[in-house]
Coordinates of C-alpha atoms in Angstrom, one line a residue:
M21 CA 0.0 -0.1 -0.1
S22 CA 1.2 3.3 -0.9
A23 CA 0.5 7.0 -0.4
E24 CA 1.6 10.2 -2.0
V25 CA 2.5 12.9 -0.2
P26 CA 4.6 16.4 -0.2
D27 CA 8.2 16.7 1.0
R28 CA 9.6 20.0 1.6
T29 CA 10.5 21.0 -1.7
G30 CA 6.6 20.7 -2.1
R31 CA 6.8 17.7 -4.8
T32 CA 5.1 14.4 -4.3
R33 CA 6.8 11.4 -3.2
R34 CA 5.4 7.9 -3.0
I35 CA 5.1 6.4 0.9
L36 CA 5.3 2.4 1.4
R37 CA 3.0 1.7 4.0
G38 CA 3.4 -1.3 6.1
P39 CA 0.6 -4.4 6.1
R40 CA -1.4 -2.2 8.9
P41 CA -4.7 -4.7 9.9
D42 CA -7.3 -2.9 7.9
A43 CA -10.8 -1.9 9.6
V44 CA -12.6 -4.9 7.9
P45 CA -10.3 -7.9 9.3
A46 CA -10.0 -6.3 12.5
L47 CA -13.9 -6.1 12.8
V48 CA -14.4 -9.4 11.4
A49 CA -11.9 -10.9 13.7
R50 CA -13.6 -9.2 16.9
A51 CA -17.1 -10.4 15.6
C52 CA -15.4 -13.8 15.0
T53 CA -14.2 -14.0 18.9
L54 CA -17.5 -12.7 20.0
V55 CA -19.3 -15.5 17.6
G56 CA -17.1 -18.1 19.1
V57 CA -17.8 -17.4 22.6
L58 CA -21.5 -17.4 22.5
D59 CA -21.4 -20.8 20.3
I60 CA -19.3 -22.0 23.7
A61 CA -21.9 -20.8 26.0
A62 CA -24.8 -22.1 24.1
G63 CA -23.2 -25.6 24.2
V64 CA -22.1 -25.1 27.9
F65 CA -24.3 -23.4 30.0
P66 CA -28.0 -25.0 30.4
R67 CA -29.7 -21.6 30.4
F68 CA -28.7 -20.5 27.0
R69 CA -30.5 -23.7 25.8
R70 CA -33.6 -23.6 27.5
S71 CA -36.7 -23.3 25.2
R72 CA -39.7 -25.9 24.9
M73 CA -38.0 -27.2 21.5
H74 CA -34.8 -28.0 23.4
A75 CA -36.6 -30.1 26.1
M76 CA -38.3 -32.1 23.1
A77 CA -34.7 -32.3 21.4
E78 CA -33.1 -34.0 24.1
V79 CA -35.3 -37.1 24.0
L80 CA -35.1 -37.2 20.2
P81 CA -33.5 -40.5 19.1
G82 CA -30.1 -40.6 18.3
S83 CA -29.1 -38.0 21.1
F84 CA -29.4 -35.4 18.5
G85 CA -29.8 -32.7 21.4
P86 CA -26.5 -33.7 22.8
F87 CA -24.3 -34.2 19.5
A88 CA -25.6 -30.6 18.7
A89 CA -24.1 -29.1 21.7
A90 CA -20.8 -30.8 21.0
L91 CA -20.9 -29.4 17.3
S92 CA -21.9 -25.6 18.8
L93 CA -18.7 -26.1 21.3
S94 CA -16.3 -27.3 18.4
A95 CA -17.0 -24.4 16.5
G96 CA -17.0 -22.0 19.4
V97 CA -13.3 -23.1 19.8
L98 CA -12.1 -23.1 16.2
L99 CA -13.6 -19.6 16.0
L100 CA -11.8 -18.6 18.5
L101 CA -8.4 -20.2 17.3
L102 CA -9.2 -18.3 13.9
A103 CA -9.7 -14.9 15.1
H104 CA -6.0 -13.9 15.3
G105 CA -5.4 -15.5 11.7
L106 CA -8.4 -13.1 10.2
R107 CA -6.8 -10.2 12.2
R108 CA -3.5 -11.3 10.0
R109 CA -5.7 -11.4 6.7
K110 CA -4.6 -15.2 6.3
R111 CA -6.4 -16.9 3.6
R112 CA -7.0 -20.3 5.2
A113 CA -8.2 -18.6 8.4
W114 CA -10.7 -17.2 6.2
R115 CA -11.5 -20.4 4.5
A116 CA -11.8 -22.2 7.9
A117 CA -14.2 -19.7 9.3
V118 CA -16.5 -19.5 6.2
A119 CA -17.1 -23.4 6.8
L120 CA -17.8 -23.1 10.6
L121 CA -20.1 -20.2 10.6
P122 CA -23.1 -22.7 8.8
A123 CA -21.8 -25.4 10.9
G124 CA -22.0 -23.4 13.9
A125 CA -25.7 -22.0 12.8
V126 CA -26.8 -25.3 12.4
A127 CA -26.0 -26.5 15.7
Q128 CA -27.5 -23.4 17.3
F129 CA -30.9 -24.4 15.5
A130 CA -30.9 -27.9 16.5
Y131 CA -29.8 -27.9 19.8
R132 CA -30.8 -24.1 20.8
H133 CA -33.9 -23.5 18.2
S134 CA -32.5 -20.0 18.5
I135 CA -33.3 -18.0 15.6
I136 CA -31.1 -15.1 17.2
G137 CA -27.7 -17.3 17.1
V138 CA -28.5 -18.3 13.4
V139 CA -28.9 -14.7 12.7
I140 CA -25.4 -13.8 14.1
S141 CA -23.5 -16.4 12.9
L142 CA -24.7 -15.4 9.3
A143 CA -24.4 -12.0 10.1
L144 CA -20.6 -12.4 10.2
L145 CA -20.8 -15.0 7.1
A146 CA -22.0 -12.3 4.9
P147 CA -19.2 -9.4 5.4
L148 CA -16.9 -12.5 5.0
L149 CA -18.1 -13.8 1.8
R150 CA -18.2 -10.0 0.7
H151 CA -14.8 -8.7 1.4
R152 CA -13.3 -12.2 0.6
S153 CA -10.2 -10.4 -1.5
E154 CA -9.1 -8.7 1.7
F155 CA -8.3 -12.1 3.1
A156 CA -5.4 -13.0 1.0
A157 CA -2.3 -12.9 3.2
L158 CA -0.2 -16.2 2.4
P159 CA 1.1 -18.6 5.0
D160 CA 3.9 -18.1 7.8
P161 CA 6.7 -20.5 7.7
R162 CA 6.1 -23.4 9.9
S163 CA 7.6 -26.2 11.6
R164 CA 6.2 -29.5 13.4
W165 CA 7.1 -27.8 16.8
R166 CA 3.8 -26.2 16.9
A167 CA 2.2 -29.6 17.0
L168 CA 3.4 -30.0 20.5
A169 CA 2.7 -26.4 21.5
N170 CA -0.9 -26.8 19.9
F171 CA -1.3 -30.2 22.4
V172 CA 0.1 -28.6 25.3
L173 CA -2.2 -25.3 24.9
M174 CA -5.3 -27.0 23.7
G175 CA -4.8 -29.6 26.5
A176 CA -4.7 -27.2 29.3
G177 CA -8.0 -25.3 27.7
S178 CA -10.0 -28.3 27.4
L179 CA -9.0 -29.1 31.1
V180 CA -10.3 -26.0 32.1
L181 CA -13.3 -25.6 29.5
G182 CA -14.0 -29.4 30.7
L183 CA -14.3 -28.2 34.1
V184 CA -16.8 -25.4 33.8
I185 CA -19.1 -27.7 31.5
V186 CA -19.0 -30.5 34.2
S187 CA -19.7 -27.8 36.9
A188 CA -22.2 -26.0 34.9
H189 CA -24.9 -28.4 35.7
Q190 CA -24.8 -28.1 39.3
N191 CA -28.7 -28.8 39.7
R192 CA -28.7 -31.9 37.8
M193 CA -25.6 -33.6 39.9
V194 CA -25.6 -36.7 41.8
G195 CA -24.1 -36.0 45.2
D196 CA -21.4 -33.7 45.6
P197 CA -18.4 -34.6 44.1
S198 CA -15.5 -33.4 45.0
L199 CA -12.8 -31.3 42.8
A200 CA -10.3 -34.4 42.1
D201 CA -13.3 -36.3 41.3
R202 CA -14.8 -33.5 38.8
I203 CA -10.9 -33.7 36.8
T204 CA -11.0 -37.5 36.8
H205 CA -14.5 -37.1 34.9
V206 CA -12.9 -34.5 32.5
L207 CA -9.5 -36.3 32.1
Y208 CA -11.8 -39.5 31.3
G209 CA -14.3 -37.6 29.3
L210 CA -11.4 -36.0 27.1
V211 CA -10.5 -39.4 25.9
G212 CA -14.2 -40.8 25.5
F213 CA -14.6 -42.9 29.1
E214 CA -17.1 -41.9 31.5
G215 CA -16.0 -40.5 34.7
P216 CA -17.1 -40.6 38.5
V217 CA -19.5 -37.9 38.5
D218 CA -23.2 -38.7 37.3
Y219 CA -26.1 -36.4 36.5
A220 CA -30.0 -36.9 36.4
G221 CA -31.8 -37.5 33.2
P222 CA -29.7 -37.1 29.8
T223 CA -27.5 -34.3 30.8
S224 CA -24.7 -37.2 30.9
W225 CA -24.7 -37.5 27.4
T226 CA -24.7 -33.8 26.7
V227 CA -21.4 -33.5 29.5
A228 CA -20.2 -36.7 27.6
F229 CA -20.1 -35.5 24.1
S230 CA -19.2 -32.0 25.0
L231 CA -16.2 -33.6 26.8
G232 CA -15.8 -35.7 23.4
A233 CA -15.8 -32.9 21.3
L234 CA -12.8 -31.2 23.0
G235 CA -10.8 -34.4 23.5
W236 CA -11.4 -34.7 19.5
L237 CA -10.4 -31.0 18.8
T238 CA -7.4 -31.5 20.8
A239 CA -6.3 -34.9 18.6
V240 CA -7.3 -33.9 15.4
T241 CA -5.4 -30.2 15.5
T242 CA -2.3 -31.9 17.1
I243 CA -2.6 -34.7 14.3
Y244 CA -2.8 -32.1 11.2
L245 CA -0.5 -29.6 12.6
A246 CA 2.1 -32.8 13.1
F247 CA 1.4 -34.0 9.7
R248 CA 1.1 -31.2 7.4
P249 CA 3.9 -30.5 5.0
E250 CA 6.8 -28.1 6.6
H251 CA 7.1 -25.1 5.3
P252 CA 10.8 -23.8 6.3
A253 CA 11.6 -20.4 6.6
A254 CA 13.9 -19.4 3.6
R255 CA 17.5 -19.3 4.0
L256 CA 20.1 -18.1 1.8
T257 CA 21.0 -19.9 -1.5
E258 CA 24.7 -20.0 -2.9
D259 CA 23.6 -17.9 -5.5
D260 CA 22.1 -15.2 -3.0
E261 CA 25.4 -15.2 -1.0
T262 CA 27.6 -14.9 -3.7
R263 CA 25.5 -11.4 -5.0
L264 CA 25.7 -10.4 -1.2
R265 CA 29.4 -10.7 -1.0
A266 CA 29.4 -8.6 -4.5
L267 CA 27.5 -6.0 -3.2
L268 CA 29.4 -6.0 0.1
D269 CA 32.7 -5.8 -2.1
K270 CA 31.5 -2.4 -3.5
H271 CA 29.8 -1.0 -0.4
G272 CA 30.5 -2.9 2.5
G273 CA 32.6 -0.2 4.4
R274 CA 29.3 2.0 4.9
D275 CA 28.0 -0.2 7.4
S276 CA 29.9 -2.1 10.2
L277 CA 26.9 -4.7 10.3
G278 CA 27.1 -5.4 6.8
H279 CA 29.0 -9.0 6.9
F280 CA 26.4 -10.3 9.1
A281 CA 23.8 -9.9 6.4
L282 CA 25.7 -13.5 5.0
R283 CA 24.2 -15.4 7.9
R284 CA 22.5 -18.7 6.3
D285 CA 19.6 -18.9 8.5
K286 CA 18.5 -15.0 6.9
A287 CA 16.3 -14.7 3.5
V288 CA 17.2 -11.7 1.0
V289 CA 15.2 -9.5 -1.3
F290 CA 16.6 -7.6 -3.7
S291 CA 16.0 -4.4 -5.6
P292 CA 14.7 -4.6 -9.0
S293 CA 18.2 -3.2 -10.0
G294 CA 20.0 -6.0 -8.1
K295 CA 22.0 -3.5 -6.6
A296 CA 20.9 -3.3 -3.0
A297 CA 19.6 -6.0 -0.8
V298 CA 17.7 -6.4 2.3
T299 CA 18.3 -9.7 4.5
Y300 CA 15.9 -10.6 7.2
R301 CA 14.3 -13.5 8.9
V302 CA 10.6 -14.0 10.0
V303 CA 10.2 -14.5 13.9
S304 CA 6.6 -15.1 15.5
G305 CA 4.9 -13.3 12.5
V306 CA 7.7 -10.7 12.6
M307 CA 9.5 -9.7 9.3
L308 CA 12.7 -8.5 11.3
A309 CA 15.3 -7.2 9.3
S310 CA 19.0 -6.3 10.6
G311 CA 21.5 -3.3 9.8
D312 CA 21.2 -1.2 7.0
P313 CA 20.2 -2.5 3.3
I314 CA 23.1 -3.8 1.4
G315 CA 24.3 -2.2 -1.4
D316 CA 23.8 1.0 -3.2
V317 CA 22.3 3.7 -1.3
E318 CA 20.8 5.2 -4.1
A319 CA 18.9 1.6 -4.8
W320 CA 18.2 1.1 -1.3
P321 CA 14.5 2.6 -1.8
G322 CA 13.9 -0.3 -4.5
A323 CA 15.0 -3.0 -1.7
I324 CA 12.9 -2.1 1.0
E325 CA 9.9 -1.7 -1.6
R326 CA 10.5 -5.5 -2.2
F327 CA 10.9 -5.7 1.7
M328 CA 7.5 -4.1 2.1
D329 CA 5.8 -5.9 -0.4
E330 CA 6.8 -9.4 0.8
A331 CA 5.5 -8.3 4.4
K332 CA 2.2 -7.5 3.1
A333 CA 1.9 -10.7 1.0
H334 CA 2.4 -12.7 4.2
S335 CA 0.8 -9.9 6.8
W336 CA 3.8 -9.9 8.5
T337 CA 4.9 -7.3 10.8
P338 CA 7.5 -5.6 9.3
A339 CA 10.9 -4.2 11.6
V340 CA 14.3 -3.4 11.5
M341 CA 16.8 -3.9 14.1
G342 CA 20.0 -1.6 14.9
C343 CA 20.1 0.2 12.0
S344 CA 22.1 3.3 11.3
E345 CA 21.0 6.7 11.6
T346 CA 21.3 7.1 7.7
G347 CA 19.5 3.7 7.4
G348 CA 17.0 4.9 9.4
E349 CA 16.2 7.9 7.9
V350 CA 15.6 6.2 4.6
W351 CA 13.5 3.5 6.1
T352 CA 11.2 6.4 7.4
R353 CA 11.2 8.4 4.4
E354 CA 10.3 5.5 1.9
T355 CA 7.9 3.6 4.2
G356 CA 6.5 6.0 6.8
L357 CA 7.5 3.5 9.7
D358 CA 8.7 5.5 12.9
A359 CA 12.2 5.2 14.3
L360 CA 13.3 4.7 17.9
E361 CA 16.9 4.9 19.3
L362 CA 18.1 1.5 20.5
G363 CA 21.5 2.0 21.7
D364 CA 25.1 2.9 20.6
E365 CA 27.4 0.9 18.8
A366 CA 31.2 1.3 20.3
V367 CA 33.8 2.0 17.5
V368 CA 37.6 2.4 18.2
D369 CA 39.9 4.4 15.6
V370 CA 42.7 2.5 15.5
A371 CA 45.0 5.6 14.8
D372 CA 43.4 7.4 18.2
F373 CA 44.0 4.4 20.5
S374 CA 46.7 4.3 22.9
L375 CA 47.1 2.3 26.2
S376 CA 48.7 5.5 27.8
G377 CA 47.2 7.9 30.1
R378 CA 44.7 7.9 33.4
A379 CA 41.6 6.8 31.5
M380 CA 43.3 3.6 30.3
R381 CA 45.2 2.9 33.4
N382 CA 42.4 -0.1 34.7
V383 CA 43.1 -2.1 31.1
R384 CA 46.3 -1.3 31.0
Q385 CA 47.1 -2.8 34.2
M386 CA 44.9 -5.9 33.7
V387 CA 46.6 -6.6 30.3
K388 CA 50.0 -6.2 32.0
R389 CA 49.1 -8.7 34.6
I390 CA 47.4 -11.3 32.2
E391 CA 50.9 -10.8 29.8
R392 CA 53.3 -11.4 33.1
A393 CA 51.1 -14.4 33.7
G394 CA 52.6 -16.3 30.6
Y395 CA 49.9 -15.3 28.0
E396 CA 50.6 -14.6 24.6
T397 CA 48.3 -13.5 21.8
R398 CA 48.5 -14.2 18.4
V399 CA 46.2 -11.9 15.9
R400 CA 45.7 -13.4 12.1
R401 CA 43.3 -13.5 9.3
I402 CA 41.5 -16.8 8.9
R403 CA 42.9 -17.5 5.3
D404 CA 46.3 -17.7 7.4
L405 CA 45.4 -20.7 9.8
S406 CA 45.8 -24.1 9.2
E407 CA 42.4 -26.3 9.0
G408 CA 43.6 -28.5 12.2
E409 CA 44.2 -24.9 14.2
L410 CA 40.7 -23.9 12.5
E411 CA 38.9 -27.2 13.7
R412 CA 40.5 -26.8 17.3
I413 CA 39.0 -23.1 17.8
R414 CA 35.8 -24.1 16.2
R415 CA 35.6 -26.8 19.1
A416 CA 36.9 -24.7 21.8
A417 CA 34.3 -22.1 20.7
E418 CA 31.7 -24.5 21.1
A419 CA 32.6 -25.9 24.4
W420 CA 33.1 -21.9 25.7
R421 CA 29.8 -21.1 24.6
G422 CA 28.2 -21.3 28.3
T423 CA 24.4 -21.7 27.1
D424 CA 22.8 -24.5 25.2
T425 CA 21.2 -21.8 22.9
E426 CA 23.3 -20.4 20.5
R427 CA 22.7 -16.4 20.7
G428 CA 23.2 -13.4 18.0
F429 CA 21.3 -12.6 14.9
S430 CA 22.1 -8.8 14.3
M431 CA 25.7 -8.8 15.1
A432 CA 26.8 -12.5 14.8
L433 CA 27.6 -14.2 11.5
G434 CA 27.2 -17.9 13.2
R435 CA 30.4 -19.6 12.0
I436 CA 33.9 -19.6 12.0
G437 CA 36.5 -20.8 9.7
D438 CA 34.2 -20.9 6.4
P439 CA 36.7 -20.8 3.2
S440 CA 34.7 -17.9 1.9
D441 CA 35.3 -15.9 5.0
G442 CA 39.0 -15.5 4.4
D443 CA 39.2 -12.1 5.2
C444 CA 37.7 -12.7 8.6
L445 CA 40.1 -11.6 11.6
I446 CA 40.7 -14.1 14.8
A447 CA 42.6 -13.4 17.8
T448 CA 43.6 -16.4 20.0
A449 CA 45.0 -15.9 23.9
H450 CA 47.5 -19.1 24.5
K451 CA 49.3 -20.0 27.6
A452 CA 51.8 -23.4 28.1
D453 CA 51.9 -25.3 31.1
D454 CA 52.0 -28.6 31.8
A455 CA 47.9 -29.6 32.0
L456 CA 47.3 -28.9 28.5
G457 CA 43.5 -29.3 27.9
P458 CA 41.6 -30.7 25.3
Y459 CA 42.6 -27.7 22.8
G460 CA 46.3 -27.5 23.6
D461 CA 47.1 -23.7 25.3
L462 CA 44.1 -22.0 23.5
K463 CA 42.8 -20.2 26.1
A464 CA 40.8 -17.5 24.7
V465 CA 38.9 -16.4 21.0
L466 CA 37.8 -13.3 19.6
H467 CA 36.2 -13.6 16.2
F468 CA 35.6 -10.5 13.9
V469 CA 34.6 -9.9 10.4
P470 CA 35.3 -7.9 7.7
W471 CA 34.0 -4.3 7.5
G472 CA 34.7 -2.9 4.4
T473 CA 38.5 -3.3 3.3
D474 CA 39.8 -1.4 6.4
G475 CA 37.7 -2.1 9.4
V476 CA 36.4 -5.3 11.3
S477 CA 33.5 -5.9 13.5
L478 CA 33.5 -8.3 16.5
D479 CA 31.4 -11.0 16.3
L480 CA 32.1 -13.4 19.2
M481 CA 34.2 -13.5 22.3
R482 CA 34.7 -17.0 23.9
R483 CA 37.4 -18.2 26.7
D484 CA 38.2 -21.1 28.7
R485 CA 36.4 -20.6 32.2
S486 CA 39.5 -21.6 33.9
A487 CA 42.0 -18.8 32.3
D488 CA 42.2 -15.9 34.2
P489 CA 39.9 -13.2 34.1
G490 CA 40.5 -10.1 31.6
M491 CA 41.1 -12.2 28.4
N492 CA 38.6 -10.5 26.6
E493 CA 40.3 -7.1 27.2
L494 CA 43.7 -8.6 26.4
L495 CA 42.4 -10.0 23.0
I496 CA 40.9 -6.5 22.1
V497 CA 44.0 -4.4 22.8
A498 CA 46.4 -6.9 20.7
A499 CA 43.8 -6.6 17.9
L500 CA 43.9 -2.8 18.1
E501 CA 47.8 -2.8 18.5
A502 CA 47.8 -5.4 15.3
S503 CA 45.6 -3.6 13.2
P504 CA 48.4 -1.1 11.4
R505 CA 50.4 -4.0 9.9
L506 CA 46.7 -5.8 9.0
D507 CA 45.7 -2.4 7.1
I508 CA 42.7 -2.1 9.7
K509 CA 42.0 1.3 10.8
R510 CA 38.9 0.7 12.6
I511 CA 37.2 -1.8 15.0
S512 CA 33.3 -1.7 15.9
L513 CA 32.8 -3.5 19.3
N514 CA 30.1 -4.3 20.8
F515 CA 26.4 -3.0 20.9
A516 CA 25.2 -1.5 23.9
M517 CA 21.4 -1.1 24.4
F518 CA 20.4 2.2 25.9
R519 CA 23.5 3.5 26.2
S520 CA 22.8 7.2 26.5
A521 CA 20.0 6.8 29.2
L522 CA 23.0 4.8 31.3
A523 CA 25.3 7.5 30.9
R524 CA 22.9 10.0 31.8
G525 CA 21.2 8.4 34.5
E526 CA 24.5 7.9 36.4
K527 CA 25.8 11.9 36.2
I528 CA 25.1 14.5 38.9
G529 CA 22.1 16.3 38.3
A530 CA 20.1 13.6 36.7
G531 CA 16.2 13.9 37.3
P532 CA 14.5 11.6 39.0
V533 CA 12.4 10.0 35.7
L534 CA 15.8 9.7 34.3
R535 CA 17.1 7.7 37.5
A536 CA 14.3 5.9 37.7
W537 CA 14.8 4.4 34.1
R538 CA 18.6 4.0 34.5
G539 CA 17.4 1.7 37.8
L540 CA 15.2 -0.4 35.7
L541 CA 18.1 -1.0 33.0
V542 CA 20.6 -1.9 35.6
F543 CA 17.8 -4.4 37.1
L544 CA 17.0 -6.0 33.5
S545 CA 20.9 -6.4 33.6
R546 CA 21.0 -9.4 35.4
W547 CA 19.2 -11.2 32.5
F548 CA 20.7 -9.1 29.5
Q549 CA 24.0 -7.8 30.2
I550 CA 22.8 -4.3 29.5
E551 CA 25.0 -2.6 31.7
S552 CA 27.6 -4.8 31.8
L553 CA 28.4 -4.5 27.7
Y554 CA 28.3 -0.6 28.4
K555 CA 31.1 -0.4 30.6
F556 CA 33.1 -3.0 29.0
N557 CA 32.7 -1.0 25.8
A558 CA 33.6 2.2 27.7
K559 CA 37.0 1.1 28.7
F560 CA 38.3 1.3 25.7
R561 CA 37.4 4.9 24.7
P562 CA 35.1 4.8 21.7
R563 CA 33.1 6.9 19.8
W564 CA 29.3 6.0 19.8
E565 CA 27.3 5.2 16.7
P566 CA 23.6 5.3 18.0
R567 CA 21.5 2.5 16.4
F568 CA 17.8 2.6 15.9
V569 CA 14.7 0.1 15.7
V570 CA 12.3 1.0 12.9
Y571 CA 8.6 0.3 13.2
R572 CA 5.0 0.3 12.4
S573 CA 3.5 1.3 15.4
S574 CA 4.3 1.8 18.8
R575 CA 1.3 -1.1 19.6
D576 CA 4.0 -3.5 17.7
L577 CA 6.8 -2.7 19.9
P578 CA 6.0 -5.6 22.3
R579 CA 5.8 -8.0 19.8
I580 CA 8.8 -7.1 18.1
G581 CA 11.0 -7.0 21.2
I582 CA 10.1 -10.5 22.0
A583 CA 10.6 -11.6 18.0
A584 CA 14.2 -9.9 18.5
M585 CA 14.8 -11.8 21.8
Q586 CA 14.1 -14.9 19.9
A587 CA 16.2 -14.2 17.2
E588 CA 18.6 -13.3 19.4
G589 CA 18.8 -16.4 21.5
F590 CA 17.7 -14.7 24.7
V591 CA 14.0 -16.6 24.5
N592 CA 14.2 -20.2 23.1
L593 CA 10.6 -21.6 21.9
A594 CA 11.8 -24.5 20.2
L595 CA 11.5 -28.1 20.9
P596 CA 13.0 -30.0 23.6
S597 CA 16.4 -31.7 22.0
L598 CA 14.8 -35.1 22.7
L599 CA 11.6 -34.5 20.6
R600 CA 13.6 -32.1 17.9
R601 CA 13.4 -33.4 14.5
R602 CA 17.1 -34.6 13.7
T603 CA 18.5 -31.6 11.6
P604 CA 20.3 -32.3 7.9
A605 CA 23.9 -32.0 7.2
P606 CA 25.2 -28.9 6.9
R607 CA 25.7 -27.2 3.6
P608 CA 29.1 -27.5 2.1
C609 CA 31.2 -24.6 1.7
A610 CA 33.3 -23.5 -1.2
H611 CA 36.2 -26.4 -0.1
G612 CA 33.8 -29.2 1.3
V613 CA 34.4 -27.4 4.8
A614 CA 30.9 -27.6 6.4
E615 CA 29.6 -24.8 8.2
H616 CA 29.8 -24.8 12.3
G617 CA 27.5 -22.5 14.2
V618 CA 29.0 -20.4 16.4
R619 CA 27.2 -17.2 17.6
A620 CA 27.9 -14.4 19.9
A621 CA 27.5 -15.3 23.6

């Protein structure tokens, strides 16, 4: 979707709008939720079903009344599940809703003989059919882990709703069964057996059919999700990677995050001219790009337009994490999205770095102390290492990761030692002693990716837990001191989230709001290393380059934040390792060497 708006010169320019939920899908989703709740209430609560026709229907042969109650309950649950898909304009959700609404109307009339219930269902069906063109979004990438999530969530929901069904017929209940008896009755009923709770009259059939319907829904939806074809998220192909490397060779010096676009778990869209590209990953319905577009700045609008078109086609929420100020200006100008400062990137200019002076005293003393303890450093390009040493470094980095989940997305390459990454820089710390470990004398590793022809950007930091403190400081100083002979003029270190708030909040005269905000960030640092990364970066007296998050509306920010934490590895929603599907072998690289996933901790 686009619009023409005047710029400062009075001329009009095209604005690409993100895929906002239109008024019709949002209204239909709310109506679907309402109808679903009414259908569930009609199948559960006796007062919603009282009529003379209902009294006759309950004694008809074949238990037609209980069957209709179960159908009404099933239709209501499924409509509630479909409401989110309708809000996102999903085509498959529309098809399912069109099939379910008449079924719910039939159940309403057959069991309750309610004309109002039929009218409400058909009133929702009419706008669905009239506005069917609004519901054209393609499906999201999916995997079979959702079957387990569906089983857990539907099972828990069925248990709660089953307790409501069992307890809703209090007047016809025989005796006074305990809560344990009612839970047992629900669990038995979900799998089609009679439980310990009994009712007077035909109510037992109604409860049994309703519980059986919930169990049937849980089983059928889980089986469907488990056996439907997988649609994995798109990944970089070899051709995509070749084209991206060609763009980086020409324009890679502009953005320090450019080389991270070569992560092979990202997808890419190119501009029509092929001179620019945007890489992204889809996480929980969020189309998450990172850094600036790759390539010629003049061609960025074409790549951004393709990105927004892809988001609209799938009804994904567009977002950009960690773009520069220039990138944020282009994104907001071309799309009408908003930008918010997320933090600062620490960049050290090699020519200005020195260990002398009072400001660097702590770093200088730490480095000297470690060197006196017998550690030595080596800084080399990846292409200068032997395959045996590379393999030892890979295994050490994997073992020293510290978490079961590899972390990193926007500032992590996800591999070490790929032959196509020969320009990457690696700094290692060594200490020869009597008790050499499984990785020889290797004690710590820092990996940097190229930033144009005269810079590098920090990818990961790993160290042996038994090594002396200060390994990371030692290797960063070693990399800075070795940079002149390697023709490196600038080094990008870690990204410090909310750096300016932390810096201003600790100064004398900071107001109460700023101090409270800093206090919250310090509290969150227990889990997300917000303050520690800022203080670590500040040791090297860097210049700070602001980075931004680009988003559609403020209500999308929580969803984008959760998606970003999933992408970075702080929130893991994957299957347990015992239930996880075995992944195929890594894709071979240029010289037959397989990928090794190693990301920033």
